[in-house]
Amino acid sequence: MIDGHQHFWKLARGDYPWPTENEPLLYRDYAPEELLPLLQANGVEGTVAVQAAPSMKETEYLLRLADEHQWILGVVGWLDLTSDQFYEHLKAFLKYPKFKGLRPMLQDLHDEWLFQPNVLENLELTVNEGVPLDFLIVHRQLPIVKKCMERFPQMKAVIDHFGKPDIAQQQLHPWMEDIEALASYPHLYIKMSGLVTEAKGDWTEDDFSPYVRHVVNTFGPDRMLFGSDWPVCKLAASYEEVLQLVKNQLLAHHLTQAQWASIFKDNAREFYQL
């Protein structure tokens, strides 16, 4: 099993806009030594570490951790897509075998940010280099993803956290229509991650069923990845609870053994070239 989405941070580095002191559970260091026992207890052989700060130092930090820990199979980092030096920095990171993708933090940016001329030029470079992109968005931004895929249909990309639907309010529309439209792009994947933190604090497993059912029916098991979103998930559930929730939600879909392997391992390996 591969965990396709988790984080580390070291607050003393000083470049994290979040978490803040308002999230005391998360406002401390989270290191590989704390995650490893959880992986071992749950049969997870490796992870993809995803950036949590919009800085090159964050990417360098994660790559150092990946060098130190064999089970960190890949790193999704950050680069400034508005920079004139973007390609130079990208080529430097591509020298690291475990550098596997980029994630602009679009949920924190205005909706037209991605379509600035210099950003589009640099996005084209990522497509040409075969560098996958993680879309960190909220559900109202799903049309931005569609607009980007229309421009770069060959882009290999993944939507983090189901696009953060409003599970707490059980709002399905227009999220359902947007997801269905995006599923038509064969190089676009979606992560079954970060769902518990979009739900009410007293969530039940039934709260997630319509969202999971829709993604299974549109994207299908061949383009879904499991991710724990640890340690952010701790705001709403333990590592074990997240994993059990995902497994229980998928049981209703009578997946074959090969489809289970796709969601929990093979798709992450293929998408990130682990």
Tab-separated table of C-alpha atoms in Angstrom:
chain	number	residue	atom	x	y	z
A	1	MET	CA	0.000	0.000	0.000
A	2	ILE	CA	1.172	3.549	-0.803
A	3	ASP	CA	-0.042	6.691	0.922
A	4	GLY	CA	-0.188	9.160	-1.958
A	5	HIS	CA	-0.577	12.331	0.123
A	6	GLN	CA	0.959	13.272	3.470
A	7	HIS	CA	2.926	16.174	4.937
A	8	PHE	CA	5.836	17.022	7.205
A	9	TRP	CA	6.735	20.388	8.645
A	10	LYS	CA	9.274	22.020	10.919
A	11	LEU	CA	7.932	25.299	12.247
A	12	ALA	CA	11.358	26.786	12.981
A	13	ARG	CA	11.910	27.086	9.224
A	14	GLY	CA	9.504	30.009	9.379
A	15	ASP	CA	7.874	29.815	5.936
A	16	TYR	CA	4.533	28.199	6.800
A	17	PRO	CA	1.458	30.389	6.368
A	18	TRP	CA	-0.478	27.504	7.967
A	19	PRO	CA	-0.870	25.916	10.490
A	20	THR	CA	-1.080	28.787	12.947
A	21	GLU	CA	-1.419	28.978	16.709
A	22	ASN	CA	-5.186	28.804	16.140
A	23	GLU	CA	-4.718	25.094	15.300
A	24	PRO	CA	-2.843	23.888	18.406
A	25	LEU	CA	-3.125	20.232	17.391
A	26	LEU	CA	-1.113	20.919	14.239
A	27	TYR	CA	1.026	23.824	15.429
A	28	ARG	CA	4.113	21.755	16.172
A	29	ASP	CA	6.700	19.834	14.200
A	30	TYR	CA	5.638	16.671	12.365
A	31	ALA	CA	8.532	14.465	11.324
A	32	PRO	CA	9.014	11.092	9.600
A	33	GLU	CA	9.799	9.382	12.901
A	34	GLU	CA	6.233	10.041	14.065
A	35	LEU	CA	4.577	8.787	10.889
A	36	LEU	CA	6.609	5.602	10.401
A	37	PRO	CA	4.964	3.567	13.217
A	38	LEU	CA	1.532	4.419	11.780
A	39	LEU	CA	2.607	3.188	8.354
A	40	GLN	CA	4.045	-0.011	9.757
A	41	ALA	CA	0.922	-0.711	11.833
A	42	ASN	CA	-1.316	-0.290	8.789
A	43	GLY	CA	0.695	-2.092	6.127
A	44	VAL	CA	1.745	1.035	4.230
A	45	GLU	CA	5.083	0.524	2.501
A	46	GLY	CA	5.736	4.063	1.349
A	47	THR	CA	4.411	7.591	0.942
A	48	VAL	CA	4.402	10.684	-1.235
A	49	ALA	CA	5.369	13.758	0.793
A	50	VAL	CA	3.520	16.860	-0.402
A	51	GLN	CA	4.571	20.471	0.162
A	52	ALA	CA	2.827	22.537	2.827
A	53	ALA	CA	4.652	25.852	2.332
A	54	PRO	CA	4.967	27.950	-0.857
A	55	SER	CA	8.758	28.075	-0.899
A	56	MET	CA	11.686	26.386	-2.596
A	57	LYS	CA	13.159	25.770	0.850
A	58	GLU	CA	10.158	23.557	1.556
A	59	THR	CA	10.913	21.431	-1.503
A	60	GLU	CA	14.578	21.183	-0.536
A	61	TYR	CA	13.573	20.194	3.014
A	62	LEU	CA	11.289	17.403	1.779
A	63	LEU	CA	13.906	16.129	-0.651
A	64	ARG	CA	16.420	15.903	2.202
A	65	LEU	CA	13.930	13.891	4.226
A	66	ALA	CA	13.326	11.619	1.241
A	67	ASP	CA	17.053	11.011	0.953
A	68	GLU	CA	17.174	10.052	4.629
A	69	HIS	CA	14.101	7.775	4.598
A	70	GLN	CA	13.780	5.157	1.876
A	71	TRP	CA	10.037	4.797	2.449
A	72	ILE	CA	9.418	8.408	1.360
A	73	LEU	CA	9.078	7.372	-2.261
A	74	GLY	CA	8.479	10.774	-3.806
A	75	VAL	CA	8.143	14.502	-3.163
A	76	VAL	CA	5.599	16.920	-4.596
A	77	GLY	CA	7.224	20.309	-4.182
A	78	TRP	CA	6.653	23.960	-4.937
A	79	LEU	CA	8.139	26.419	-7.399
A	80	ASP	CA	7.158	29.981	-8.245
A	81	LEU	CA	5.245	29.665	-11.514
A	82	THR	CA	5.453	33.428	-12.008
A	83	SER	CA	9.263	33.493	-11.887
A	84	ASP	CA	11.485	34.171	-14.898
A	85	GLN	CA	13.847	31.615	-13.345
A	86	PHE	CA	11.211	28.915	-13.127
A	87	TYR	CA	12.731	26.619	-15.751
A	88	GLU	CA	16.199	26.933	-14.264
A	89	HIS	CA	14.871	25.939	-10.852
A	90	LEU	CA	12.740	23.142	-12.303
A	91	LYS	CA	15.728	21.615	-14.089
A	92	ALA	CA	17.675	21.737	-10.823
A	93	PHE	CA	14.961	19.842	-8.960
A	94	LEU	CA	14.609	17.303	-11.775
A	95	LYS	CA	18.114	16.110	-10.939
A	96	TYR	CA	16.703	14.633	-7.727
A	97	PRO	CA	15.286	11.146	-8.408
A	98	LYS	CA	12.559	11.570	-5.798
A	99	PHE	CA	11.281	14.903	-7.106
A	100	LYS	CA	7.935	13.841	-8.599
A	101	GLY	CA	5.716	16.875	-9.077
A	102	LEU	CA	4.639	20.409	-8.248
A	103	ARG	CA	1.737	21.827	-6.295
A	104	PRO	CA	0.762	25.490	-6.606
A	105	MET	CA	-1.484	26.350	-3.663
A	106	LEU	CA	-4.362	27.567	-5.812
A	107	GLN	CA	-6.903	27.565	-2.982
A	108	ASP	CA	-5.092	30.597	-1.572
A	109	LEU	CA	-4.877	32.509	-4.890
A	110	HIS	CA	-7.341	34.459	-7.001
A	111	ASP	CA	-9.113	32.480	-9.675
A	112	GLU	CA	-7.300	34.006	-12.660
A	113	TRP	CA	-3.818	33.594	-11.166
A	114	LEU	CA	-3.193	30.405	-13.130
A	115	PHE	CA	-3.872	32.117	-16.449
A	116	GLN	CA	-1.309	34.899	-16.290
A	117	PRO	CA	0.921	34.794	-19.399
A	118	ASN	CA	4.107	33.946	-17.488
A	119	VAL	CA	2.348	31.222	-15.486
A	120	LEU	CA	0.950	29.664	-18.660
A	121	GLU	CA	4.414	29.689	-20.240
A	122	ASN	CA	5.858	27.907	-17.216
A	123	LEU	CA	2.977	25.434	-17.072
A	124	GLU	CA	3.766	24.505	-20.654
A	125	LEU	CA	7.336	23.768	-19.582
A	126	THR	CA	6.077	21.396	-16.871
A	127	VAL	CA	3.932	19.598	-19.461
A	128	ASN	CA	6.873	19.314	-21.851
A	129	GLU	CA	9.058	17.928	-19.065
A	130	GLY	CA	6.364	15.474	-17.976
A	131	VAL	CA	6.148	16.925	-14.464
A	132	PRO	CA	2.804	16.109	-12.799
A	133	LEU	CA	0.763	18.875	-11.174
A	134	ASP	CA	-1.305	18.609	-7.997
A	135	PHE	CA	-4.378	20.857	-7.969
A	136	LEU	CA	-4.964	22.143	-4.429
A	137	ILE	CA	-8.330	23.858	-4.775
A	138	VAL	CA	-11.703	24.344	-3.135
A	139	HIS	CA	-14.821	23.100	-4.889
A	140	ARG	CA	-15.786	26.436	-6.433
A	141	GLN	CA	-12.453	26.368	-8.298
A	142	LEU	CA	-13.113	23.142	-10.191
A	143	PRO	CA	-13.936	25.147	-13.356
A	144	ILE	CA	-10.380	26.541	-13.139
A	145	VAL	CA	-9.057	22.998	-13.426
A	146	LYS	CA	-11.256	22.409	-16.469
A	147	LYS	CA	-10.034	25.608	-18.107
A	148	CYS	CA	-6.430	24.542	-17.482
A	149	MET	CA	-7.009	21.040	-18.858
A	150	GLU	CA	-8.686	22.491	-21.938
A	151	ARG	CA	-5.519	24.480	-22.597
A	152	PHE	CA	-3.153	21.604	-21.724
A	153	PRO	CA	-5.053	18.351	-22.400
A	154	GLN	CA	-1.825	16.326	-22.209
A	155	MET	CA	-1.009	17.637	-18.738
A	156	LYS	CA	-0.641	14.903	-16.147
A	157	ALA	CA	-2.459	16.250	-13.109
A	158	VAL	CA	-4.355	15.173	-10.015
A	159	ILE	CA	-7.126	16.867	-8.048
A	160	ASP	CA	-6.317	16.776	-4.331
A	161	HIS	CA	-9.002	15.910	-1.773
A	162	PHE	CA	-11.834	15.351	-4.315
A	163	GLY	CA	-11.657	19.115	-4.951
A	164	LYS	CA	-12.784	19.775	-1.348
A	165	PRO	CA	-16.558	19.354	-1.725
A	166	ASP	CA	-18.765	20.825	1.006
A	167	ILE	CA	-19.353	17.565	2.820
A	168	ALA	CA	-20.292	19.316	6.052
A	169	GLN	CA	-23.369	20.818	4.375
A	170	GLN	CA	-23.919	17.791	2.112
A	171	GLN	CA	-23.845	20.006	-0.970
A	172	LEU	CA	-23.505	17.907	-4.110
A	173	HIS	CA	-24.147	20.508	-6.808
A	174	PRO	CA	-22.441	21.866	-8.839
A	175	TRP	CA	-19.572	19.708	-7.522
A	176	MET	CA	-21.040	16.589	-9.161
A	177	GLU	CA	-21.385	18.216	-12.569
A	178	ASP	CA	-17.890	19.709	-12.391
A	179	ILE	CA	-16.337	16.369	-11.432
A	180	GLU	CA	-18.151	14.576	-14.240
A	181	ALA	CA	-16.881	17.111	-16.772
A	182	LEU	CA	-13.297	16.780	-15.526
A	183	ALA	CA	-13.398	12.985	-15.668
A	184	SER	CA	-13.372	13.230	-19.468
A	185	TYR	CA	-9.665	14.195	-19.407
A	186	PRO	CA	-7.759	10.889	-19.439
A	187	HIS	CA	-4.551	12.313	-17.937
A	188	LEU	CA	-6.362	13.791	-14.925
A	189	TYR	CA	-6.498	11.767	-11.694
A	190	ILE	CA	-8.178	12.401	-8.348
A	191	LYS	CA	-7.108	11.780	-4.744
A	192	MET	CA	-9.352	10.148	-2.183
A	193	SER	CA	-7.819	12.231	0.569
A	194	GLY	CA	-8.631	15.075	2.932
A	195	LEU	CA	-12.318	14.179	3.143
A	196	VAL	CA	-12.723	14.022	6.922
A	197	THR	CA	-11.627	17.626	7.361
A	198	GLU	CA	-14.343	18.772	4.936
A	199	ALA	CA	-17.052	17.055	7.004
A	200	LYS	CA	-18.786	17.980	10.246
A	201	GLY	CA	-16.922	17.237	13.438
A	202	ASP	CA	-19.424	14.513	14.291
A	203	TRP	CA	-19.218	12.916	10.844
A	204	THR	CA	-20.491	9.452	10.086
A	205	GLU	CA	-19.434	7.205	7.226
A	206	ASP	CA	-22.734	7.822	5.431
A	207	ASP	CA	-21.763	11.489	4.999
A	208	PHE	CA	-19.145	10.516	2.407
A	209	SER	CA	-21.057	7.918	0.396
A	210	PRO	CA	-22.545	10.144	-2.356
A	211	TYR	CA	-19.169	11.784	-2.984
A	212	VAL	CA	-17.228	8.547	-3.181
A	213	ARG	CA	-19.910	6.904	-5.320
A	214	HIS	CA	-19.799	9.764	-7.805
A	215	VAL	CA	-16.016	9.716	-8.142
A	216	VAL	CA	-15.940	5.933	-8.561
A	217	ASN	CA	-18.619	6.205	-11.258
A	218	THR	CA	-16.904	9.052	-13.130
A	219	PHE	CA	-13.137	8.773	-12.715
A	220	GLY	CA	-13.170	5.067	-11.931
A	221	PRO	CA	-10.694	3.044	-9.855
A	222	ASP	CA	-7.958	3.395	-12.492
A	223	ARG	CA	-7.579	7.131	-11.809
A	224	MET	CA	-8.130	7.287	-8.046
A	225	LEU	CA	-5.342	7.468	-5.451
A	226	PHE	CA	-5.495	6.961	-1.694
A	227	GLY	CA	-3.957	9.654	0.504
A	228	SER	CA	-4.178	10.046	4.275
A	229	ASP	CA	-3.485	13.807	4.379
A	230	TRP	CA	-1.624	13.145	7.638
A	231	PRO	CA	-1.191	15.054	9.912
A	232	VAL	CA	-3.981	17.417	8.765
A	233	CYS	CA	-6.427	14.515	9.054
A	234	LYS	CA	-5.858	14.542	12.819
A	235	LEU	CA	-8.217	17.513	13.047
A	236	ALA	CA	-11.037	15.042	12.396
A	237	ALA	CA	-9.705	11.460	12.497
A	238	SER	CA	-6.707	9.274	13.257
A	239	TYR	CA	-4.597	7.668	10.537
A	240	GLU	CA	-6.321	4.347	11.183
A	241	GLU	CA	-9.784	5.916	11.028
A	242	VAL	CA	-9.027	7.576	7.692
A	243	LEU	CA	-7.796	4.327	6.200
A	244	GLN	CA	-10.772	2.389	7.544
A	245	LEU	CA	-13.191	5.022	6.244
A	246	VAL	CA	-11.752	4.803	2.738
A	247	LYS	CA	-11.853	1.010	2.776
A	248	ASN	CA	-15.437	0.914	4.067
A	249	GLN	CA	-16.598	3.446	1.481
A	250	LEU	CA	-15.069	1.435	-1.336
A	251	LEU	CA	-16.496	-1.892	-0.160
A	252	ALA	CA	-19.916	-0.880	-1.480
A	253	HIS	CA	-18.567	-0.764	-5.020
A	254	HIS	CA	-17.588	-4.454	-5.218
A	255	LEU	CA	-14.149	-3.693	-6.609
A	256	THR	CA	-11.964	-6.425	-8.001
A	257	GLN	CA	-8.630	-7.218	-6.386
A	258	ALA	CA	-6.902	-5.414	-9.261
A	259	GLN	CA	-9.030	-2.302	-8.709
A	260	TRP	CA	-8.202	-2.267	-4.991
A	261	ALA	CA	-4.521	-2.507	-5.899
A	262	SER	CA	-4.946	0.374	-8.337
A	263	ILE	CA	-6.388	2.763	-5.749
A	264	PHE	CA	-4.074	1.833	-2.901
A	265	LYS	CA	-0.810	1.341	-4.771
A	266	ASP	CA	-0.554	1.024	-8.536
A	267	ASN	CA	-2.052	4.379	-9.517
A	268	ALA	CA	0.300	6.280	-7.232
A	269	ARG	CA	3.263	4.388	-8.680
A	270	GLU	CA	2.159	5.088	-12.243
A	271	PHE	CA	1.125	8.715	-11.739
A	272	TYR	CA	4.236	9.799	-9.842
A	273	GLN	CA	6.590	7.287	-11.466
A	274	LEU	CA	7.696	5.964	-8.063
